[in-house]
Amino acid sequence: MLKAAPGTFARILGVPVVHASHAGRFVGQLWPGEAVPYPSHYLGETQIVDGRGAVLARMSHEKGEGVITASLSLGPVSGEQLPIPDRFWIPEFSDGLHRQWENALKSGHEYYLSTTLLYVQRRFARPAGKRKLK
């Protein structure tokens, strides 16, 4: 899906697309519950595509970090565009992938409320005497 997304997006919009992507390795942590570390990597699928979705330059995860360039014509292209899908995501998800996304969304929201939000509130809270009055 990631490899196809920039070209599909260009065919929907009818304009060139530059899709920058992260590259490299990291150690993540599974949640909810006890944090379990796991090694992983960013998907790293950087692409420059023309307004018809043809790939002009590409850098995959396997090639690592770097920069790509391509000559392209800016602006809309003539011809028929793909219709905008009547769903949240551009690609069609299988039922299993859609359930996985919804579960990750739910657990991510719970983690945000229980951990991230509390951290941000503590980190950026001002002492009562230092608050600005309007």
PDB file of N, CA, C and O in Angstrom, residues 15-53:
ATOM      1  N   VAL A  15      -1.888  16.020 -10.073  1.00  0.00           N
ATOM      2  CA  VAL A  15      -0.680  16.840  -9.922  1.00  0.00           C
ATOM      3  C   VAL A  15       0.466  15.954  -9.434  1.00  0.00           C
ATOM      4  O   VAL A  15       0.241  14.887  -8.869  1.00  0.00           O
ATOM      5  N   PRO A  16       1.722  16.407  -9.618  1.00  0.00           N
ATOM      6  CA  PRO A  16       2.855  15.647  -9.090  1.00  0.00           C
ATOM      7  C   PRO A  16       2.800  15.570  -7.561  1.00  0.00           C
ATOM      8  O   PRO A  16       2.232  16.437  -6.893  1.00  0.00           O
ATOM      9  N   VAL A  17       3.404  14.518  -7.019  1.00  0.00           N
ATOM     10  CA  VAL A  17       3.446  14.318  -5.570  1.00  0.00           C
ATOM     11  C   VAL A  17       4.880  14.006  -5.158  1.00  0.00           C
ATOM     12  O   VAL A  17       5.552  13.199  -5.793  1.00  0.00           O
ATOM     13  N   VAL A  18       5.337  14.690  -4.116  1.00  0.00           N
ATOM     14  CA  VAL A  18       6.617  14.375  -3.486  1.00  0.00           C
ATOM     15  C   VAL A  18       6.279  13.789  -2.130  1.00  0.00           C
ATOM     16  O   VAL A  18       5.679  14.453  -1.288  1.00  0.00           O
ATOM     17  N   HIS A  19       6.635  12.514  -1.940  1.00  0.00           N
ATOM     18  CA  HIS A  19       6.311  11.812  -0.696  1.00  0.00           C
ATOM     19  C   HIS A  19       7.607  11.483   0.032  1.00  0.00           C
ATOM     20  O   HIS A  19       8.360  10.600  -0.373  1.00  0.00           O
ATOM     21  N   ALA A  20       7.896  12.261   1.091  1.00  0.00           N
ATOM     22  CA  ALA A  20       9.087  12.022   1.906  1.00  0.00           C
ATOM     23  C   ALA A  20       8.738  11.017   2.994  1.00  0.00           C
ATOM     24  O   ALA A  20       7.652  11.057   3.571  1.00  0.00           O
ATOM     25  N   SER A  21       9.651  10.107   3.267  1.00  0.00           N
ATOM     26  CA  SER A  21       9.390   9.065   4.256  1.00  0.00           C
ATOM     27  C   SER A  21      10.598   8.896   5.155  1.00  0.00           C
ATOM     28  O   SER A  21      11.740   9.083   4.733  1.00  0.00           O
ATOM     29  N   HIS A  22      10.347   8.517   6.405  1.00  0.00           N
ATOM     30  CA  HIS A  22      11.438   8.264   7.349  1.00  0.00           C
ATOM     31  C   HIS A  22      12.159   6.970   6.971  1.00  0.00           C
ATOM     32  O   HIS A  22      11.552   6.044   6.450  1.00  0.00           O
ATOM     33  N   ALA A  23      13.453   6.914   7.288  1.00  0.00           N
ATOM     34  CA  ALA A  23      14.248   5.713   7.082  1.00  0.00           C
ATOM     35  C   ALA A  23      15.060   5.457   8.336  1.00  0.00           C
ATOM     36  O   ALA A  23      15.319   6.367   9.116  1.00  0.00           O
ATOM     37  N   GLY A  24      15.437   4.226   8.549  1.00  0.00           N
ATOM     38  CA  GLY A  24      16.280   3.882   9.691  1.00  0.00           C
ATOM     39  C   GLY A  24      15.620   2.877  10.611  1.00  0.00           C
ATOM     40  O   GLY A  24      14.478   2.484  10.428  1.00  0.00           O
ATOM     41  N   ARG A  25      16.388   2.480  11.597  1.00  0.00           N
ATOM     42  CA  ARG A  25      15.927   1.483  12.572  1.00  0.00           C
ATOM     43  C   ARG A  25      15.618   2.157  13.905  1.00  0.00           C
ATOM     44  O   ARG A  25      16.148   3.203  14.211  1.00  0.00           O
ATOM     45  N   PHE A  26      14.764   1.506  14.695  1.00  0.00           N
ATOM     46  CA  PHE A  26      14.446   1.979  16.041  1.00  0.00           C
ATOM     47  C   PHE A  26      13.991   0.796  16.876  1.00  0.00           C
ATOM     48  O   PHE A  26      13.702  -0.284  16.345  1.00  0.00           O
ATOM     49  N   VAL A  27      13.939   1.000  18.184  1.00  0.00           N
ATOM     50  CA  VAL A  27      13.381  -0.001  19.095  1.00  0.00           C
ATOM     51  C   VAL A  27      12.082   0.568  19.615  1.00  0.00           C
ATOM     52  O   VAL A  27      12.061   1.623  20.244  1.00  0.00           O
ATOM     53  N   GLY A  28      10.992  -0.105  19.312  1.00  0.00           N
ATOM     54  CA  GLY A  28       9.676   0.320  19.766  1.00  0.00           C
ATOM     55  C   GLY A  28       9.286  -0.402  21.040  1.00  0.00           C
ATOM     56  O   GLY A  28      10.053  -1.212  21.570  1.00  0.00           O
ATOM     57  N   GLN A  29       8.104  -0.095  21.546  1.00  0.00           N
ATOM     58  CA  GLN A  29       7.576  -0.777  22.724  1.00  0.00           C
ATOM     59  C   GLN A  29       6.116  -1.107  22.481  1.00  0.00           C
ATOM     60  O   GLN A  29       5.340  -0.251  22.064  1.00  0.00           O
ATOM     61  N   LEU A  30       5.769  -2.362  22.720  1.00  0.00           N
ATOM     62  CA  LEU A  30       4.385  -2.788  22.600  1.00  0.00           C
ATOM     63  C   LEU A  30       3.583  -2.258  23.773  1.00  0.00           C
ATOM     64  O   LEU A  30       4.098  -2.120  24.881  1.00  0.00           O
ATOM     65  N   TRP A  31       2.349  -1.942  23.562  1.00  0.00           N
ATOM     66  CA  TRP A  31       1.423  -1.581  24.615  1.00  0.00           C
ATOM     67  C   TRP A  31       0.085  -2.112  24.202  1.00  0.00           C
ATOM     68  O   TRP A  31      -0.092  -2.508  23.033  1.00  0.00           O
ATOM     69  N   PRO A  32      -0.936  -2.164  24.986  1.00  0.00           N
ATOM     70  CA  PRO A  32      -0.982  -1.737  26.386  1.00  0.00           C
ATOM     71  C   PRO A  32      -0.334  -2.775  27.297  1.00  0.00           C
ATOM     72  O   PRO A  32       0.071  -3.832  26.841  1.00  0.00           O
ATOM     73  N   GLY A  33      -0.284  -2.431  28.564  1.00  0.00           N
ATOM     74  CA  GLY A  33       0.334  -3.315  29.543  1.00  0.00           C
ATOM     75  C   GLY A  33       1.808  -3.005  29.689  1.00  0.00           C
ATOM     76  O   GLY A  33       2.269  -1.907  29.393  1.00  0.00           O
ATOM     77  N   GLU A  34       2.554  -3.995  30.137  1.00  0.00           N
ATOM     78  CA  GLU A  34       3.984  -3.820  30.348  1.00  0.00           C
ATOM     79  C   GLU A  34       4.685  -3.545  29.016  1.00  0.00           C
ATOM     80  O   GLU A  34       4.433  -4.211  28.015  1.00  0.00           O
ATOM     81  N   ALA A  35       5.553  -2.559  29.011  1.00  0.00           N
ATOM     82  CA  ALA A  35       6.271  -2.190  27.794  1.00  0.00           C
ATOM     83  C   ALA A  35       7.222  -3.317  27.395  1.00  0.00           C
ATOM     84  O   ALA A  35       8.095  -3.700  28.157  1.00  0.00           O
ATOM     85  N   VAL A  36       7.032  -3.870  26.209  1.00  0.00           N
ATOM     86  CA  VAL A  36       7.890  -4.931  25.694  1.00  0.00           C
ATOM     87  C   VAL A  36       8.625  -4.374  24.472  1.00  0.00           C
ATOM     88  O   VAL A  36       7.987  -4.049  23.466  1.00  0.00           O
ATOM     89  N   PRO A  37       9.962  -4.235  24.563  1.00  0.00           N
ATOM     90  CA  PRO A  37      10.696  -3.659  23.429  1.00  0.00           C
ATOM     91  C   PRO A  37      10.754  -4.625  22.240  1.00  0.00           C
ATOM     92  O   PRO A  37      10.771  -5.840  22.416  1.00  0.00           O
ATOM     93  N   TYR A  38      10.758  -4.056  21.045  1.00  0.00           N
ATOM     94  CA  TYR A  38      10.923  -4.857  19.830  1.00  0.00           C
ATOM     95  C   TYR A  38      11.685  -4.035  18.798  1.00  0.00           C
ATOM     96  O   TYR A  38      11.463  -2.848  18.658  1.00  0.00           O
ATOM     97  N   PRO A  39      12.601  -4.670  18.080  1.00  0.00           N
ATOM     98  CA  PRO A  39      13.338  -3.951  17.037  1.00  0.00           C
ATOM     99  C   PRO A  39      12.461  -3.788  15.799  1.00  0.00           C
ATOM    100  O   PRO A  39      11.693  -4.686  15.456  1.00  0.00           O
ATOM    101  N   SER A  40      12.567  -2.644  15.155  1.00  0.00           N
ATOM    102  CA  SER A  40      11.765  -2.392  13.963  1.00  0.00           C
ATOM    103  C   SER A  40      12.485  -1.396  13.062  1.00  0.00           C
ATOM    104  O   SER A  40      13.623  -1.014  13.337  1.00  0.00           O
ATOM    105  N   HIS A  41      11.824  -0.986  11.990  1.00  0.00           N
ATOM    106  CA  HIS A  41      12.386   0.017  11.094  1.00  0.00           C
ATOM    107  C   HIS A  41      11.249   0.796  10.453  1.00  0.00           C
ATOM    108  O   HIS A  41      10.122   0.314  10.349  1.00  0.00           O
ATOM    109  N   TYR A  42      11.562   2.034  10.051  1.00  0.00           N
ATOM    110  CA  TYR A  42      10.595   2.833   9.317  1.00  0.00           C
ATOM    111  C   TYR A  42      10.451   2.239   7.920  1.00  0.00           C
ATOM    112  O   TYR A  42      11.367   1.603   7.396  1.00  0.00           O
ATOM    113  N   LEU A  43       9.311   2.465   7.298  1.00  0.00           N
ATOM    114  CA  LEU A  43       9.040   1.869   5.993  1.00  0.00           C
ATOM    115  C   LEU A  43       9.872   2.477   4.874  1.00  0.00           C
ATOM    116  O   LEU A  43      10.172   1.816   3.900  1.00  0.00           O
ATOM    117  N   GLY A  44      10.243   3.743   4.975  1.00  0.00           N
ATOM    118  CA  GLY A  44      11.208   4.342   4.071  1.00  0.00           C
ATOM    119  C   GLY A  44      10.883   4.239   2.597  1.00  0.00           C
ATOM    120  O   GLY A  44      11.702   3.738   1.830  1.00  0.00           O
ATOM    121  N   GLU A  45       9.738   4.677   2.180  1.00  0.00           N
ATOM    122  CA  GLU A  45       9.358   4.616   0.762  1.00  0.00           C
ATOM    123  C   GLU A  45       9.183   6.027   0.225  1.00  0.00           C
ATOM    124  O   GLU A  45       8.081   6.515   0.030  1.00  0.00           O
ATOM    125  N   THR A  46      10.304   6.722   0.025  1.00  0.00           N
ATOM    126  CA  THR A  46      10.275   8.083  -0.511  1.00  0.00           C
ATOM    127  C   THR A  46      10.111   8.019  -2.027  1.00  0.00           C
ATOM    128  O   THR A  46      10.764   7.216  -2.688  1.00  0.00           O
ATOM    129  N   GLN A  47       9.210   8.859  -2.555  1.00  0.00           N
ATOM    130  CA  GLN A  47       8.974   8.852  -3.998  1.00  0.00           C
ATOM    131  C   GLN A  47       8.696  10.262  -4.515  1.00  0.00           C
ATOM    132  O   GLN A  47       8.147  11.092  -3.795  1.00  0.00           O
ATOM    133  N   ILE A  48       9.063  10.476  -5.765  1.00  0.00           N
ATOM    134  CA  ILE A  48       8.613  11.639  -6.527  1.00  0.00           C
ATOM    135  C   ILE A  48       7.883  11.065  -7.733  1.00  0.00           C
ATOM    136  O   ILE A  48       8.446  10.251  -8.478  1.00  0.00           O
ATOM    137  N   VAL A  49       6.607  11.450  -7.891  1.00  0.00           N
ATOM    138  CA  VAL A  49       5.813  10.931  -9.004  1.00  0.00           C
ATOM    139  C   VAL A  49       5.227  12.089  -9.803  1.00  0.00           C
ATOM    140  O   VAL A  49       4.993  13.174  -9.266  1.00  0.00           O
ATOM    141  N   ASP A  50       5.008  11.860 -11.084  1.00  0.00           N
ATOM    142  CA  ASP A  50       4.403  12.909 -11.897  1.00  0.00           C
ATOM    143  C   ASP A  50       2.890  12.910 -11.696  1.00  0.00           C
ATOM    144  O   ASP A  50       2.351  12.083 -10.961  1.00  0.00           O
ATOM    145  N   GLY A  51       2.208  13.839 -12.348  1.00  0.00           N
ATOM    146  CA  GLY A  51       0.766  13.993 -12.158  1.00  0.00           C
ATOM    147  C   GLY A  51      -0.075  12.835 -12.658  1.00  0.00           C
ATOM    148  O   GLY A  51      -1.262  12.764 -12.366  1.00  0.00           O
ATOM    149  N   ARG A  52       0.530  11.920 -13.378  1.00  0.00           N
ATOM    150  CA  ARG A  52      -0.184  10.715 -13.834  1.00  0.00           C
ATOM    151  C   ARG A  52       0.188   9.502 -12.994  1.00  0.00           C
ATOM    152  O   ARG A  52      -0.232   8.392 -13.272  1.00  0.00           O
ATOM    153  N   GLY A  53       1.042   9.713 -11.978  1.00  0.00           N
ATOM    154  CA  GLY A  53       1.402   8.638 -11.053  1.00  0.00           C
ATOM    155  C   GLY A  53       2.637   7.851 -11.420  1.00  0.00           C
ATOM    156  O   GLY A  53       2.978   6.889 -10.730  1.00  0.00           O
TER     157      GLY A  53
END
